Coordinates of C-alpha atoms in Angstrom, one line a residue:
M1 CA 25.8 19.5 0.8
T2 CA 27.2 20.5 4.2
I3 CA 27.8 17.7 6.6
M4 CA 28.7 18.5 10.2
A5 CA 30.7 16.6 12.7
P6 CA 29.3 13.3 14.0
A7 CA 26.6 13.7 16.6
H8 CA 27.5 12.3 20.0
A9 CA 25.3 10.3 22.3
D10 CA 22.1 12.1 23.2
T11 CA 22.1 13.7 26.7
A12 CA 18.8 15.5 26.3
T13 CA 16.0 14.7 28.7
D14 CA 13.2 16.0 26.5
P15 CA 11.9 13.0 24.4
R16 CA 10.9 15.5 21.7
D17 CA 14.5 16.6 21.1
P18 CA 15.2 16.2 17.4
L19 CA 18.8 15.0 17.8
G20 CA 17.7 12.3 20.2
R21 CA 15.0 11.2 17.8
L22 CA 17.4 11.1 14.9
Q23 CA 19.9 9.0 16.9
R24 CA 17.1 6.6 17.8
F25 CA 16.2 6.3 14.2
F26 CA 19.6 5.8 12.6
D27 CA 22.1 3.1 13.3
P28 CA 24.2 3.9 16.4
G29 CA 27.1 6.3 15.7
T30 CA 26.1 7.1 12.1
V31 CA 24.3 10.5 12.5
L32 CA 25.9 13.3 10.6
P33 CA 23.9 16.6 10.9
L34 CA 23.6 18.5 7.6
H35 CA 23.6 21.9 9.2
P36 CA 24.4 23.5 12.6
R37 CA 21.7 23.1 15.3
D38 CA 19.6 26.2 15.4
K39 CA 16.2 27.6 16.3
S40 CA 14.6 26.9 12.9
G41 CA 12.3 24.2 14.2
V42 CA 14.0 21.5 12.0
L43 CA 17.2 19.4 12.3
A44 CA 18.3 17.3 9.2
A45 CA 21.0 14.7 9.1
I46 CA 22.4 11.9 7.0
G47 CA 23.1 8.5 8.5
E48 CA 22.6 4.7 8.0
V49 CA 19.6 2.5 8.5
D50 CA 20.7 -1.1 8.7
G51 CA 23.7 0.0 6.7
V52 CA 21.6 1.9 4.0
R53 CA 22.7 5.5 3.6
T54 CA 19.6 7.6 4.3
V55 CA 18.7 11.2 4.8
A56 CA 16.2 12.3 7.6
Y57 CA 14.8 15.5 8.8
C58 CA 13.1 15.9 12.2
S59 CA 10.8 18.6 13.5
D60 CA 12.2 20.3 16.6
A61 CA 9.1 20.3 18.8
T62 CA 11.1 21.9 21.6
V63 CA 11.1 25.2 19.6
M64 CA 7.7 26.8 19.0
G65 CA 6.1 23.4 18.8
G66 CA 8.1 22.5 15.7
A67 CA 6.4 25.3 13.7
M68 CA 7.9 25.7 10.2
G69 CA 9.6 28.9 9.3
V70 CA 11.7 30.0 6.4
E71 CA 15.0 28.5 7.7
G72 CA 13.4 25.3 8.9
C73 CA 11.7 24.7 5.5
K74 CA 15.0 25.4 3.8
H75 CA 16.6 22.6 5.9
I76 CA 13.9 20.2 4.7
V77 CA 14.3 21.2 1.1
D78 CA 18.1 20.8 1.3
A79 CA 17.6 17.4 2.9
I80 CA 15.3 16.3 0.1
D81 CA 17.7 17.6 -2.6
T82 CA 20.6 15.8 -0.9
A83 CA 18.5 12.5 -1.1
I84 CA 17.7 13.1 -4.8
E85 CA 21.3 13.9 -5.6
S86 CA 22.6 10.8 -3.8
K87 CA 19.6 8.6 -4.8
I88 CA 18.9 7.5 -1.3
P89 CA 15.7 7.3 0.8
V90 CA 14.5 10.4 2.8
V91 CA 12.6 10.1 6.0
G92 CA 10.6 12.8 7.8
L93 CA 10.1 12.6 11.6
W94 CA 7.1 14.9 12.1
H95 CA 6.1 16.9 15.1
S96 CA 5.0 20.3 13.9
G97 CA 2.2 22.7 14.5
G98 CA 2.4 24.1 10.9
A99 CA 3.7 27.4 9.5
R100 CA 5.1 30.0 11.8
L101 CA 2.4 32.7 12.3
A102 CA 4.9 35.4 13.0
E103 CA 6.6 34.9 9.7
G104 CA 3.3 35.3 7.8
V105 CA 3.2 34.7 4.1
E106 CA 7.0 34.2 4.0
A107 CA 6.5 31.0 6.0
L108 CA 3.6 29.9 3.8
H109 CA 5.8 30.4 0.7
A110 CA 8.6 28.4 2.4
V111 CA 6.1 25.5 3.2
G112 CA 5.1 25.6 -0.4
L113 CA 8.7 25.1 -1.4
V114 CA 8.8 22.0 0.8
F115 CA 5.8 20.6 -1.0
E116 CA 7.4 21.4 -4.4
A117 CA 10.6 19.5 -3.4
M118 CA 8.5 16.5 -2.2
V119 CA 6.7 16.3 -5.6
R120 CA 10.1 16.7 -7.4
A121 CA 11.4 13.8 -5.4
S122 CA 8.3 11.7 -5.9
G123 CA 9.1 8.5 -7.8
Q124 CA 12.8 9.2 -7.7
V125 CA 13.6 8.3 -4.1
P126 CA 11.5 6.7 -1.4
Q127 CA 9.9 9.2 1.0
I128 CA 8.7 7.9 4.3
S129 CA 7.0 10.0 7.0
V130 CA 6.9 9.0 10.7
V131 CA 4.4 11.2 12.5
L132 CA 5.3 11.3 16.2
G133 CA 3.2 14.2 17.4
F134 CA 1.2 17.0 15.7
A135 CA 1.4 17.4 11.9
A136 CA -1.1 20.3 11.8
G137 CA -2.0 23.0 9.3
G138 CA 0.5 23.2 6.5
A139 CA 2.5 20.4 8.1
A140 CA -0.4 18.0 7.5
Y141 CA 0.3 17.9 3.8
G142 CA 3.9 17.1 4.2
P143 CA 3.3 13.5 5.2
A144 CA 0.4 13.2 2.8
L145 CA 2.7 14.0 -0.1
T146 CA 5.2 11.2 0.8
D147 CA 5.0 7.5 -0.2
I148 CA 4.4 6.0 3.2
V149 CA 2.8 7.5 6.4
I150 CA 3.5 5.9 9.8
M151 CA 1.7 7.2 12.9
A152 CA 2.7 6.7 16.5
P153 CA -0.1 6.7 19.0
E154 CA 0.5 10.4 19.8
G155 CA 0.5 11.3 16.1
R156 CA -2.2 13.8 15.0
I157 CA -2.7 14.9 11.4
F158 CA -5.3 17.6 10.7
V159 CA -5.5 20.8 8.6
T160 CA -7.6 22.7 11.2
G161 CA -7.7 21.8 14.9
P162 CA -10.8 21.1 17.1
D163 CA -11.2 24.7 18.2
V164 CA -11.4 26.0 14.7
V165 CA -13.7 23.1 13.7
R166 CA -16.0 23.9 16.6
S167 CA -16.1 27.7 15.9
V168 CA -16.8 27.2 12.2
T169 CA -19.1 24.2 12.1
G170 CA -20.3 23.8 15.6
E171 CA -18.9 20.2 15.7
N172 CA -17.5 19.1 19.0
V173 CA -14.5 16.8 18.5
D174 CA -11.3 16.0 20.3
M175 CA -7.9 15.9 18.7
A176 CA -7.6 12.1 18.5
T177 CA -11.0 11.7 16.9
L178 CA -10.3 14.4 14.5
G179 CA -6.8 13.4 13.3
G180 CA -5.5 10.5 15.3
P181 CA -4.1 7.1 14.1
V182 CA -7.4 5.3 14.3
T183 CA -9.1 8.0 12.3
H184 CA -6.5 8.1 9.6
G185 CA -5.9 4.3 9.7
K186 CA -9.5 3.3 9.3
K187 CA -11.6 6.2 7.9
S188 CA -9.5 8.5 5.8
G189 CA -6.7 6.1 4.6
V190 CA -4.1 8.8 5.1
C191 CA -2.1 6.5 7.4
H192 CA -0.4 3.4 6.0
I193 CA 0.8 2.0 9.3
V194 CA -0.4 2.5 12.9
A195 CA 2.5 1.8 15.2
D196 CA 2.3 0.5 18.8
D197 CA 4.5 3.3 20.2
E198 CA 7.2 5.7 19.1
A199 CA 9.9 3.0 19.1
D200 CA 7.7 0.7 16.9
A201 CA 7.1 3.6 14.5
M202 CA 10.8 4.1 14.2
H203 CA 11.3 0.4 13.7
R204 CA 8.7 0.2 11.0
G205 CA 10.2 3.2 9.2
R206 CA 13.6 1.5 9.3
R207 CA 12.1 -1.8 8.0
L208 CA 10.6 0.0 5.0
V209 CA 13.8 1.9 4.2
S210 CA 15.4 -1.6 3.8
M211 CA 12.5 -2.9 1.7
F212 CA 12.8 0.0 -0.8
A213 CA 16.5 0.6 -0.9
E214 CA 17.9 -3.0 -0.6
Q215 CA 15.4 -4.9 -2.8
G216 CA 17.7 -7.8 -3.4
E217 CA 17.6 -10.5 -6.1
F218 CA 15.4 -13.6 -6.4
D219 CA 17.0 -16.7 -4.9
L220 CA 14.9 -19.4 -6.7
A221 CA 16.3 -22.2 -4.5
A222 CA 15.2 -20.3 -1.4
A223 CA 11.8 -19.7 -2.9
A224 CA 11.3 -23.4 -3.7
H225 CA 12.6 -24.4 -0.2
G226 CA 9.6 -22.6 1.3
D227 CA 7.0 -24.2 -0.9
V228 CA 3.9 -25.5 0.9
D229 CA 0.4 -26.5 -0.3
L230 CA -1.2 -23.1 0.0
K231 CA -4.6 -24.3 -1.3
A232 CA -4.9 -26.4 1.8
M233 CA -5.4 -23.2 3.7
L234 CA -8.7 -22.5 1.8
P235 CA -12.0 -23.6 3.4
E236 CA -13.5 -26.8 2.0
S237 CA -16.6 -25.1 0.8
A238 CA -16.1 -22.6 -2.1
K239 CA -19.0 -20.6 -0.6
R240 CA -17.2 -19.9 2.7
A241 CA -15.4 -16.7 3.3
Y242 CA -11.8 -16.7 4.6
D243 CA -9.0 -14.3 5.5
V244 CA -6.4 -14.1 2.8
K245 CA -3.6 -12.8 5.1
P246 CA -2.4 -16.2 6.4
I247 CA -2.0 -17.2 2.7
I248 CA 0.1 -14.1 2.0
H249 CA 2.3 -14.8 5.0
E250 CA 2.9 -18.3 3.8
L251 CA 3.5 -17.2 0.3
L252 CA 6.3 -14.7 1.4
D253 CA 9.6 -15.3 3.2
N254 CA 9.9 -15.4 7.0
V255 CA 12.6 -13.2 8.6
G256 CA 13.5 -15.1 11.8
D257 CA 10.2 -16.2 13.3
E258 CA 8.2 -13.5 11.7
S259 CA 6.7 -13.0 8.2
S260 CA 8.4 -10.4 6.1
F261 CA 5.0 -9.0 5.1
E262 CA 4.4 -5.4 6.0
E263 CA 0.8 -4.6 5.4
L264 CA -0.1 -1.0 4.2
Q265 CA -3.4 0.7 5.0
G266 CA -4.5 -2.5 6.7
G267 CA -7.5 -0.8 8.5
Y268 CA -8.8 1.0 5.4
A269 CA -10.8 -0.5 2.5
R270 CA -10.3 -3.9 3.9
S271 CA -11.7 -5.9 1.0
I272 CA -8.3 -5.4 -0.6
V273 CA -5.0 -6.2 1.1
T274 CA -1.8 -4.3 0.1
G275 CA 1.8 -4.6 1.4
L276 CA 5.4 -5.2 0.9
G277 CA 7.4 -8.3 1.7
R278 CA 10.1 -10.6 0.4
L279 CA 9.9 -13.6 -1.9
G280 CA 13.1 -15.6 -2.3
G281 CA 15.0 -12.7 -0.7
R282 CA 13.7 -10.1 -3.1
T283 CA 11.3 -7.2 -2.2
V284 CA 7.8 -7.7 -3.8
G285 CA 4.5 -6.0 -3.5
V286 CA 1.4 -8.0 -2.8
L287 CA -2.2 -7.0 -3.8
A288 CA -4.9 -9.4 -2.8
N289 CA -8.7 -9.6 -2.5
N290 CA -9.8 -10.5 1.0
P291 CA -13.0 -12.6 0.9
I292 CA -13.7 -12.2 4.6
R293 CA -14.5 -8.5 3.9
M294 CA -17.5 -8.0 1.6
G295 CA -16.7 -11.2 -0.1
G296 CA -13.6 -9.6 -1.5
C297 CA -15.5 -7.3 -3.8
L298 CA -13.9 -4.3 -5.2
N299 CA -15.5 -1.0 -4.4
S300 CA -14.6 2.7 -4.8
E301 CA -12.3 2.9 -1.8
S302 CA -10.5 -0.5 -2.4
A303 CA -10.0 0.2 -6.1
E304 CA -8.4 3.6 -5.3
K305 CA -6.3 2.1 -2.5
A306 CA -5.1 -0.6 -4.9
A307 CA -4.3 1.9 -7.7
R308 CA -2.1 4.0 -5.5
F309 CA -0.2 0.8 -4.4
V310 CA 0.3 -0.3 -8.0
R311 CA 1.8 3.1 -8.8
L312 CA 4.0 3.0 -5.7
C313 CA 5.5 -0.4 -6.8
N314 CA 5.9 0.7 -10.4
A315 CA 7.6 3.9 -9.3
F316 CA 10.3 2.0 -7.4
G317 CA 10.7 -1.1 -9.6
I318 CA 9.1 -3.5 -7.1
P319 CA 7.6 -6.7 -8.8
M320 CA 4.1 -7.5 -7.9
I321 CA 2.0 -10.5 -6.9
V322 CA -1.7 -10.2 -7.4
V323 CA -3.8 -12.8 -5.5
T324 CA -7.4 -12.8 -6.8
D325 CA -10.6 -14.3 -5.4
V326 CA -13.2 -11.8 -6.4
P327 CA -16.9 -11.9 -7.3
G328 CA -16.8 -8.5 -9.0
Y329 CA -17.5 -4.9 -8.1
L330 CA -19.8 -4.2 -5.1
P331 CA -23.2 -3.2 -6.6
G332 CA -25.4 -0.5 -5.2
V333 CA -26.6 3.1 -5.4
S334 CA -24.0 4.3 -2.8
M335 CA -21.2 2.8 -4.8
E336 CA -22.2 4.6 -8.0
W337 CA -22.7 7.8 -6.2
E338 CA -19.3 7.4 -4.4
G339 CA -17.6 7.3 -7.9
V340 CA -16.9 3.6 -8.3
V341 CA -16.6 4.2 -12.1
R342 CA -14.2 7.1 -11.7
R343 CA -12.2 5.6 -8.9
G344 CA -12.3 2.1 -10.3
A345 CA -10.8 3.5 -13.6
K346 CA -7.7 4.5 -11.6
L347 CA -6.9 0.8 -11.0
L348 CA -7.3 0.0 -14.6
H349 CA -5.0 2.9 -15.5
A350 CA -2.4 2.0 -12.9
F351 CA -2.1 -1.6 -14.1
A352 CA -2.1 -0.7 -17.8
E353 CA 0.6 1.9 -17.1
A354 CA 2.8 -0.3 -15.0
R355 CA 6.1 -1.7 -16.4
V356 CA 7.2 -3.8 -13.4
P357 CA 6.9 -7.6 -13.6
R358 CA 3.5 -8.7 -12.1
V359 CA 2.0 -12.1 -11.8
T360 CA -1.7 -12.8 -11.1
L361 CA -2.8 -15.9 -9.1
V362 CA -6.5 -16.9 -9.2
T363 CA -7.2 -18.9 -6.1
R364 CA -10.9 -19.6 -6.4
K365 CA -12.8 -17.3 -8.8
I366 CA -12.5 -14.0 -10.7
Y367 CA -15.6 -12.6 -12.3
G368 CA -16.7 -9.7 -14.4
G369 CA -15.0 -6.3 -14.5
A370 CA -12.9 -7.3 -11.5
Y371 CA -11.3 -9.9 -13.8
I372 CA -9.8 -7.1 -15.8
A373 CA -9.1 -4.8 -12.9
M374 CA -7.1 -7.4 -11.0
N375 CA -4.1 -7.4 -13.4
A376 CA -5.5 -9.2 -16.4
R377 CA -3.4 -10.2 -19.4
A378 CA -5.2 -7.4 -21.3
L379 CA -3.6 -4.9 -19.0
G380 CA -0.1 -6.3 -19.4
A381 CA 0.3 -9.0 -16.7
T382 CA 3.6 -10.9 -16.9
A383 CA 1.8 -14.2 -16.2
V384 CA -1.6 -15.3 -15.0
Y385 CA -1.8 -18.6 -13.0
A386 CA -4.8 -20.4 -11.5
W387 CA -5.2 -23.1 -8.9
P388 CA -7.2 -26.3 -9.8
G389 CA -10.9 -25.7 -9.7
S390 CA -10.7 -22.0 -10.2
E391 CA -13.4 -20.1 -12.2
V392 CA -12.8 -17.3 -14.7
A393 CA -16.1 -15.9 -16.0
V394 CA -18.3 -12.9 -16.6
M395 CA -20.2 -14.1 -13.5
G396 CA -21.0 -17.3 -11.7
A397 CA -22.7 -19.8 -14.0
K398 CA -25.9 -20.1 -11.9
A399 CA -26.3 -16.3 -11.8
A400 CA -25.7 -16.1 -15.5
V401 CA -28.4 -18.8 -16.2
G402 CA -30.8 -16.8 -14.0
I403 CA -30.4 -13.9 -16.4
L404 CA -30.1 -15.7 -19.8
H405 CA -33.0 -18.1 -19.2
K406 CA -35.2 -16.1 -16.9
K407 CA -38.4 -16.7 -19.0
A408 CA -37.8 -20.4 -19.5
I409 CA -37.2 -20.9 -15.7
A410 CA -40.3 -18.9 -14.9
A411 CA -42.4 -20.9 -17.3
A412 CA -41.3 -24.3 -16.0
P413 CA -43.4 -26.1 -13.4
E414 CA -42.2 -25.3 -9.9
E415 CA -41.2 -28.9 -9.1
E416 CA -39.0 -29.0 -12.2
R417 CA -37.2 -25.6 -11.9
E418 CA -34.3 -26.7 -9.8
A419 CA -33.4 -29.6 -12.1
L420 CA -33.7 -27.2 -15.1
I421 CA -31.4 -24.6 -13.5
E422 CA -28.9 -27.3 -12.8
R423 CA -29.0 -28.6 -16.4
L424 CA -28.7 -25.1 -17.8
T425 CA -25.9 -24.3 -15.4
E426 CA -23.9 -27.3 -16.6
E427 CA -24.6 -26.4 -20.2
H428 CA -23.5 -22.8 -19.6
E429 CA -20.3 -23.9 -18.0
R430 CA -19.4 -26.0 -21.1
I431 CA -20.2 -23.1 -23.5
A432 CA -18.6 -20.3 -21.5
G433 CA -15.5 -22.3 -20.9
G434 CA -14.2 -21.1 -17.6
V435 CA -10.5 -21.5 -16.8
E436 CA -10.0 -24.0 -19.6
R437 CA -11.3 -21.5 -22.2
A438 CA -9.2 -18.8 -20.6
I439 CA -6.1 -21.0 -21.1
A440 CA -7.1 -21.9 -24.7
I441 CA -7.1 -18.2 -25.7
G442 CA -4.0 -17.3 -23.7
V443 CA -5.4 -15.1 -21.0
V444 CA -4.5 -17.6 -18.3
D445 CA -1.1 -19.3 -18.7
E446 CA -1.7 -22.5 -16.8
V447 CA -3.2 -24.2 -13.8
I448 CA -0.4 -24.7 -11.3
D449 CA 0.3 -27.0 -8.4
P450 CA -0.7 -25.1 -5.3
A451 CA 2.2 -26.8 -3.5
K452 CA 4.6 -25.0 -5.9
T453 CA 3.1 -21.6 -5.9
R454 CA 6.0 -19.8 -4.3
S455 CA 8.6 -21.2 -6.7
T456 CA 6.4 -20.8 -9.8
I457 CA 5.7 -17.1 -9.1
A458 CA 9.3 -16.4 -8.2
A459 CA 10.5 -18.0 -11.4
A460 CA 8.1 -16.0 -13.5
L461 CA 9.0 -12.7 -11.9
A462 CA 12.7 -13.4 -12.0
A463 CA 12.5 -14.3 -15.8
A464 CA 10.5 -11.2 -16.7
P465 CA 12.5 -8.6 -18.7
A466 CA 13.4 -5.4 -16.8
R467 CA 11.5 -2.4 -18.3
A468 CA 12.0 1.2 -17.4
Q469 CA 9.3 2.6 -15.2
H470 CA 8.6 6.3 -14.8
N471 CA 5.8 7.6 -12.7
K472 CA 5.5 9.9 -9.8
N473 CA 3.4 8.7 -6.8
I474 CA 0.5 11.1 -6.6
P475 CA -1.5 10.5 -3.5
L476 CA -4.7 9.2 -5.3

């Protein structure tokens, strides 16, 4: 590993200058270039992020639009190898038009070596991409192979640009629509965080470096100090939808006046919420159904989004909190055709494979196959808790009665049907058992006081035995 002299204050006027961008990303005065400044299209450095030793490489968009040639790719591979050797995070600041055309297949081979290095680093060190401009052609797959993708408003990710798309397919599309932050934040799911501007993108990248690299330890007294009655945030009617995010914010620590929760892929597959935060000072991952979106149902996209997040947490030893209020999988022809079976199986596989401590909290209901998929005991949950009045069942009692007693209900006089349904529903609830039956057979540990949710979950996660976790973070 070659480390150059400290980089002095940036005097460049071009905002794309890679040294300036690296200096804005790292703590002041900590940037140490890993190689001399050249015309390769890449500048790599080592420095500190809130005191955390970190490697970063930055596309040099002032040289051939940041196009990646043999030497530039070598700088990226060396930077990733340095991060692996030192076991520290690696951050890519992307603004590249792809492989250098003049270098032909040599450049393509070099870009392939970058991809191989990223896969080799996967699950070993956190990899964060901050897309500040174009990440086009071969450069599009660089961010996609990393753990987290952050896009500034000027960020663009696409394999083929609008001109090529137009000439091949006849589709007329602009660059922002084709590969901008809104597209990748809401439609494709490529982008985890859409930043307000370049400075915010840098800030969010720095925040995530700290989350991954300085995970901390559980402070149970601090967790208990923040206890509040979280169930009071639910609507009075169990039939009303609500946004789960305020509950997540209250469940997690505050940093100053802000919640520590950093939501990931917030605009994509919105019936499930994923993100990182801190509980009692320790980094945790949160996975939650969001009833305000499709009733919180799992579908093909949300199951796949959740599966990738579970594997991310497992790869880096981040304990998980799974907040469940789910009526099941979304039914329909489109869901089956979109692969809800295949993609839903990814979530089952991810939880069954995971070795990190993970606690499930049932806030209102958990039905059917979604009961298993949302970190059931059968898949290795550390603990499963429920709030008072929660339901655990194959489906809602009234819906079950409609299927089990269809003929009897149809044969009853119309004026007696509602009373019959109510009686059969009460009888079904007694037989099926619900949360009490789940506790009796050990698949739910206990009904907990909602006002002690933070402290109860923190204690369970802190007491869980540490188990080795080994998985790469393939972009599902």
